[in-house]
Amino acid sequence: MAVERVHRGFGRNYSGFIKIFSRLSYLLFSAGADFSRLLLDGLRIGPSSRVLDVGCGVGNLIADIQKKADSANPGAALFAVDRSWEMIKIARSRLSAGPRRVYFVACDALNLPFKPESFDISFTVLFLHHLMPEPKIRVLSECRSALKNNGTIVLMDMDKPDSIIGMVLAFSRRHIPMISSNCELGLEHFFKAAGLRAKWHMKKLGIFSYYRLEKL
Ligand SMILES: C[S@@+](CC[C@H](N)C(=O)[O-])C[C@H]1O[C@@H](n2cnc3c(N)ncnc32)[C@H](O)[C@@H]1O
């Protein structure tokens, strides 16, 4: 897998590099705002909430979710999924030694190993642009099925551009089908096909979309 090849290439410095790189990229994706705040503000994590982060990568977001949940409700259960053990190892090392345990699952997000209607909130952040069009819909359908009926999916990724900066960024990535499909078809195309609709939407730099979705 590409991630593991890069990891071997960088050797021991990889973990430090990727942590810094991912935080710096968050500054771009949020146009200088606090990325995790854009994703988490206003979301209620209650005492019995169950929260899922799909494609958790190096765990920036799940670490911030842990902080939010710990200060609000130490009873909530947090789950993070990635198909790469390397990513999960790094993500695990980010977590604070608090009361909360985060349950990591190494699996393919195209087949999530959770019962239907298990989660109150599910995050799919900077993940869909790693997939071809059909798998994007499949992952969103899996998230939908694992979501409680009144639950929320937080989706953040590159979208159809509607600004000059957005168009330049999309043009620069046009040779990568996993990304160009986001920019040409738009995220709405994928989440509608998965039986979801937007209840809130915001865009940064005319290309990075932040959605809160619910079941249709
Ligand atoms: C850009 S990273 C995710 C970033 C992370 N959500 C964050 O907010 O920092 C994309 C991750 O998706 C994972 N991934 C790619 N394809 C996957 C699949 N089919 N199932 C699960 N994880 C996958 C990769 O291993 C990688 O860690």
Tab-separated table of C-alpha atoms and ligand atoms in Angstrom:
chain	number	residue	atom	x	y	z
A	1	MET	CA	0.000	0.000	0.000
A	2	ALA	CA	1.259	3.487	-0.899
A	3	VAL	CA	1.083	4.755	2.671
A	4	GLU	CA	3.312	1.953	3.906
A	5	ARG	CA	5.827	2.484	1.075
A	6	VAL	CA	6.093	6.172	1.964
A	7	HIS	CA	6.438	5.200	5.598
A	8	ARG	CA	9.397	2.919	4.851
A	9	GLY	CA	10.963	5.651	2.668
A	10	PHE	CA	10.902	8.176	5.500
A	11	GLY	CA	11.884	5.654	8.149
A	12	ARG	CA	11.629	6.881	11.735
A	13	ASN	CA	10.961	10.502	10.724
A	14	TYR	CA	7.729	9.658	8.942
A	15	SER	CA	5.448	9.924	11.937
A	16	GLY	CA	6.718	13.404	12.895
A	17	PHE	CA	6.655	14.568	9.273
A	18	ILE	CA	3.099	13.416	8.600
A	19	LYS	CA	1.779	14.924	11.844
A	20	ILE	CA	3.208	18.345	10.940
A	21	PHE	CA	2.247	18.032	7.267
A	22	SER	CA	-1.360	17.118	8.065
A	23	ARG	CA	-1.737	20.027	10.519
A	24	LEU	CA	-0.285	22.443	7.916
A	25	SER	CA	-2.646	21.152	5.233
A	26	TYR	CA	-5.569	21.747	7.609
A	27	LEU	CA	-4.666	25.453	7.507
A	28	LEU	CA	-5.151	25.408	3.725
A	29	PHE	CA	-8.363	23.355	3.816
A	30	SER	CA	-9.934	25.683	6.374
A	31	ALA	CA	-8.478	28.867	4.798
A	32	GLY	CA	-6.635	29.633	8.036
A	33	ALA	CA	-9.506	28.855	10.419
A	34	ASP	CA	-9.430	26.158	13.107
A	35	PHE	CA	-10.149	23.017	11.048
A	36	SER	CA	-11.409	20.826	13.897
A	37	ARG	CA	-13.612	23.631	15.192
A	38	LEU	CA	-15.266	23.939	11.786
A	39	LEU	CA	-16.026	20.232	11.960
A	40	LEU	CA	-16.980	19.924	15.621
A	41	ASP	CA	-18.622	23.186	16.698
A	42	GLY	CA	-22.257	22.769	17.651
A	43	LEU	CA	-22.170	18.958	17.559
A	44	ARG	CA	-23.532	17.471	20.744
A	45	ILE	CA	-21.584	14.528	22.139
A	46	GLY	CA	-23.816	13.215	24.934
A	47	PRO	CA	-23.054	10.745	27.766
A	48	SER	CA	-24.113	7.745	25.692
A	49	SER	CA	-23.108	9.062	22.257
A	50	ARG	CA	-21.330	6.751	19.844
A	51	VAL	CA	-19.014	8.489	17.394
A	52	LEU	CA	-17.210	7.038	14.366
A	53	ASP	CA	-14.288	8.495	12.374
A	54	VAL	CA	-13.937	6.728	9.015
A	55	GLY	CA	-10.493	6.933	7.352
A	56	CYS	CA	-8.986	8.393	10.530
A	57	GLY	CA	-5.462	8.690	9.076
A	58	VAL	CA	-2.917	9.916	11.625
A	59	GLY	CA	-5.674	10.771	14.062
A	60	ASN	CA	-5.698	14.588	14.200
A	61	LEU	CA	-9.463	14.644	14.243
A	62	ILE	CA	-10.088	11.715	16.576
A	63	ALA	CA	-7.644	13.312	19.066
A	64	ASP	CA	-9.678	16.534	18.935
A	65	ILE	CA	-12.952	14.600	19.207
A	66	GLN	CA	-11.510	12.858	22.268
A	67	LYS	CA	-10.731	16.227	23.885
A	68	LYS	CA	-14.216	17.527	23.132
A	69	ALA	CA	-15.893	14.374	24.406
A	70	ASP	CA	-13.743	14.175	27.545
A	71	SER	CA	-14.563	17.706	28.566
A	72	ALA	CA	-18.285	17.227	27.833
A	73	ASN	CA	-19.086	13.600	28.560
A	74	PRO	CA	-16.646	10.922	29.581
A	75	GLY	CA	-19.304	8.254	28.875
A	76	ALA	CA	-19.304	8.534	25.091
A	77	ALA	CA	-17.744	5.776	22.951
A	78	LEU	CA	-15.369	6.726	20.127
A	79	PHE	CA	-14.408	4.496	17.203
A	80	ALA	CA	-11.830	5.181	14.487
A	81	VAL	CA	-11.395	3.137	11.313
A	82	ASP	CA	-8.531	3.010	8.823
A	83	ARG	CA	-7.324	0.214	6.585
A	84	SER	CA	-3.662	1.012	7.343
A	85	TRP	CA	-2.095	-0.299	10.536
A	86	GLU	CA	0.694	2.272	10.108
A	87	MET	CA	-1.853	5.093	10.281
A	88	ILE	CA	-3.599	3.531	13.264
A	89	LYS	CA	-0.292	3.161	15.119
A	90	ILE	CA	0.443	6.874	14.648
A	91	ALA	CA	-3.143	7.865	15.490
A	92	ARG	CA	-3.048	5.854	18.715
A	93	SER	CA	0.136	7.645	19.787
A	94	ARG	CA	-1.666	11.027	19.496
A	95	LEU	CA	-4.335	10.332	22.065
A	96	SER	CA	-4.137	11.840	25.488
A	97	ALA	CA	-4.086	9.464	28.412
A	98	GLY	CA	-7.561	10.463	29.521
A	99	PRO	CA	-10.517	8.525	30.843
A	100	ARG	CA	-11.676	7.758	27.350
A	101	ARG	CA	-10.684	4.783	25.307
A	102	VAL	CA	-10.820	5.132	21.553
A	103	TYR	CA	-11.474	1.865	19.783
A	104	PHE	CA	-9.404	1.540	16.597
A	105	VAL	CA	-10.495	-0.854	13.879
A	106	ALA	CA	-8.240	-1.729	10.938
A	107	CYS	CA	-10.609	-2.515	8.084
A	108	ASP	CA	-11.800	-1.512	4.644
A	109	ALA	CA	-14.394	1.265	4.935
A	110	LEU	CA	-16.251	-0.322	2.026
A	111	ASN	CA	-17.346	-3.020	4.492
A	112	LEU	CA	-17.730	-1.453	7.909
A	113	PRO	CA	-17.974	-4.098	10.641
A	114	PHE	CA	-20.728	-2.359	12.647
A	115	LYS	CA	-24.370	-3.173	13.265
A	116	PRO	CA	-26.968	-0.961	11.541
A	117	GLU	CA	-27.906	2.190	13.454
A	118	SER	CA	-24.937	2.036	15.833
A	119	PHE	CA	-23.681	5.637	15.710
A	120	ASP	CA	-24.940	9.130	16.515
A	121	ILE	CA	-22.219	10.940	14.573
A	122	SER	CA	-19.957	9.705	11.823
A	123	PHE	CA	-17.043	11.651	10.270
A	124	THR	CA	-15.758	11.190	6.713
A	125	VAL	CA	-13.074	13.835	6.465
A	126	LEU	CA	-10.558	14.151	3.616
A	127	PHE	CA	-11.240	10.540	2.791
A	128	LEU	CA	-13.542	10.388	-0.254
A	129	HIS	CA	-10.867	11.857	-2.551
A	130	HIS	CA	-8.901	8.617	-1.987
A	131	LEU	CA	-11.629	6.610	-3.725
A	132	MET	CA	-13.064	6.116	-7.214
A	133	PRO	CA	-16.712	7.174	-7.758
A	134	GLU	CA	-18.502	3.870	-6.989
A	135	PRO	CA	-16.533	3.232	-3.783
A	136	LYS	CA	-17.282	6.817	-2.624
A	137	ILE	CA	-21.013	5.986	-2.773
A	138	ARG	CA	-20.403	2.627	-1.134
A	139	VAL	CA	-18.530	4.190	1.805
A	140	LEU	CA	-21.250	6.810	2.305
A	141	SER	CA	-23.895	4.047	2.151
A	142	GLU	CA	-21.975	2.065	4.782
A	143	CYS	CA	-21.803	5.176	6.997
A	144	ARG	CA	-25.529	5.739	6.441
A	145	SER	CA	-26.386	2.199	7.424
A	146	ALA	CA	-24.246	2.409	10.587
A	147	LEU	CA	-25.934	5.723	11.520
A	148	LYS	CA	-28.910	6.015	13.876
A	149	ASN	CA	-32.012	7.463	12.208
A	150	ASN	CA	-31.576	10.885	13.789
A	151	GLY	CA	-27.773	10.816	13.447
A	152	THR	CA	-25.420	13.165	11.606
A	153	ILE	CA	-22.671	12.464	9.081
A	154	VAL	CA	-19.961	15.116	8.889
A	155	LEU	CA	-18.458	15.098	5.405
A	156	MET	CA	-15.496	17.271	4.437
A	157	ASP	CA	-13.601	17.081	1.169
A	158	MET	CA	-12.811	18.750	-2.143
A	159	ASP	CA	-15.962	19.643	-4.049
A	160	LYS	CA	-17.071	21.320	-7.300
A	161	PRO	CA	-15.082	24.564	-7.480
A	162	ASP	CA	-16.930	27.868	-7.620
A	163	SER	CA	-14.068	30.360	-7.228
A	164	ILE	CA	-10.923	31.151	-9.213
A	165	ILE	CA	-8.702	29.632	-6.471
A	166	GLY	CA	-10.933	26.564	-6.426
A	167	MET	CA	-10.730	26.174	-10.184
A	168	VAL	CA	-6.933	26.465	-10.122
A	169	LEU	CA	-6.692	23.840	-7.363
A	170	ALA	CA	-9.079	21.499	-9.194
A	171	PHE	CA	-7.167	21.987	-12.465
A	172	SER	CA	-3.877	21.135	-10.748
A	173	ARG	CA	-5.367	17.778	-9.589
A	174	ARG	CA	-7.291	16.952	-12.796
A	175	HIS	CA	-5.021	13.967	-13.593
A	176	ILE	CA	-5.994	12.130	-10.381
A	177	PRO	CA	-9.396	10.485	-11.014
A	178	MET	CA	-10.197	10.047	-7.314
A	179	ILE	CA	-9.907	13.839	-6.863
A	180	SER	CA	-11.193	15.019	-10.242
A	181	SER	CA	-14.412	13.024	-9.735
A	182	ASN	CA	-15.081	15.046	-6.554
A	183	CYS	CA	-14.500	18.296	-8.461
A	184	GLU	CA	-16.432	17.371	-11.614
A	185	LEU	CA	-19.476	15.637	-10.113
A	186	GLY	CA	-19.540	17.382	-6.730
A	187	LEU	CA	-19.983	15.789	-3.304
A	188	GLU	CA	-23.777	16.191	-3.494
A	189	HIS	CA	-23.880	13.686	-6.355
A	190	PHE	CA	-22.288	11.039	-4.109
A	191	PHE	CA	-24.174	11.627	-0.882
A	192	LYS	CA	-27.566	11.842	-2.669
A	193	ALA	CA	-26.828	8.502	-4.344
A	194	ALA	CA	-26.162	7.086	-0.868
A	195	GLY	CA	-29.564	8.235	0.450
A	196	LEU	CA	-28.353	11.298	2.364
A	197	ARG	CA	-29.218	14.995	2.269
A	198	ALA	CA	-27.532	18.147	3.502
A	199	LYS	CA	-28.773	19.897	6.615
A	200	TRP	CA	-25.849	22.346	6.746
A	201	HIS	CA	-23.134	23.332	4.297
A	202	MET	CA	-20.179	25.703	4.210
A	203	LYS	CA	-17.369	26.108	1.676
A	204	LYS	CA	-13.825	27.431	2.086
A	205	LEU	CA	-11.793	28.838	-0.814
A	206	GLY	CA	-14.640	27.892	-3.123
A	207	ILE	CA	-13.634	24.210	-3.159
A	208	PHE	CA	-13.330	22.669	0.342
A	209	SER	CA	-16.836	21.720	1.467
A	210	TYR	CA	-17.988	21.078	5.022
A	211	TYR	CA	-21.320	19.237	5.140
A	212	ARG	CA	-23.577	17.940	7.879
A	213	LEU	CA	-25.776	15.221	6.410
A	214	GLU	CA	-28.828	13.286	7.533
A	215	LYS	CA	-30.734	10.287	6.226
A	216	LEU	CA	-33.258	11.056	3.475
B	1	LIG	C1	-5.975	11.783	4.026
B	1	LIG	S1	-6.126	10.455	5.128
B	1	LIG	C2	-7.448	10.878	6.173
B	1	LIG	C3	-7.325	12.075	6.972
B	1	LIG	C4	-8.067	12.082	8.269
B	1	LIG	N1	-9.484	11.780	8.134
B	1	LIG	C5	-7.860	13.436	8.897
B	1	LIG	O1	-8.843	14.143	9.109
B	1	LIG	O2	-6.729	13.804	9.147
B	1	LIG	C6	-6.942	9.167	4.233
B	1	LIG	C7	-6.894	7.854	4.975
B	1	LIG	O3	-7.803	6.958	4.339
B	1	LIG	C8	-7.279	5.656	4.509
B	1	LIG	N2	-7.945	4.789	3.520
B	1	LIG	C9	-7.814	4.814	2.155
B	1	LIG	N3	-8.647	3.903	1.613
B	1	LIG	C10	-9.305	3.291	2.643
B	1	LIG	C11	-10.312	2.276	2.716
B	1	LIG	N4	-10.810	1.695	1.616
B	1	LIG	N5	-10.773	1.907	3.941
B	1	LIG	C12	-10.296	2.507	5.070
B	1	LIG	N6	-9.344	3.464	5.061
B	1	LIG	C13	-8.862	3.857	3.864
B	1	LIG	C14	-5.788	5.814	4.287
B	1	LIG	O4	-5.081	4.769	4.894
B	1	LIG	C15	-5.525	7.182	4.947
B	1	LIG	O5	-5.100	7.021	6.274
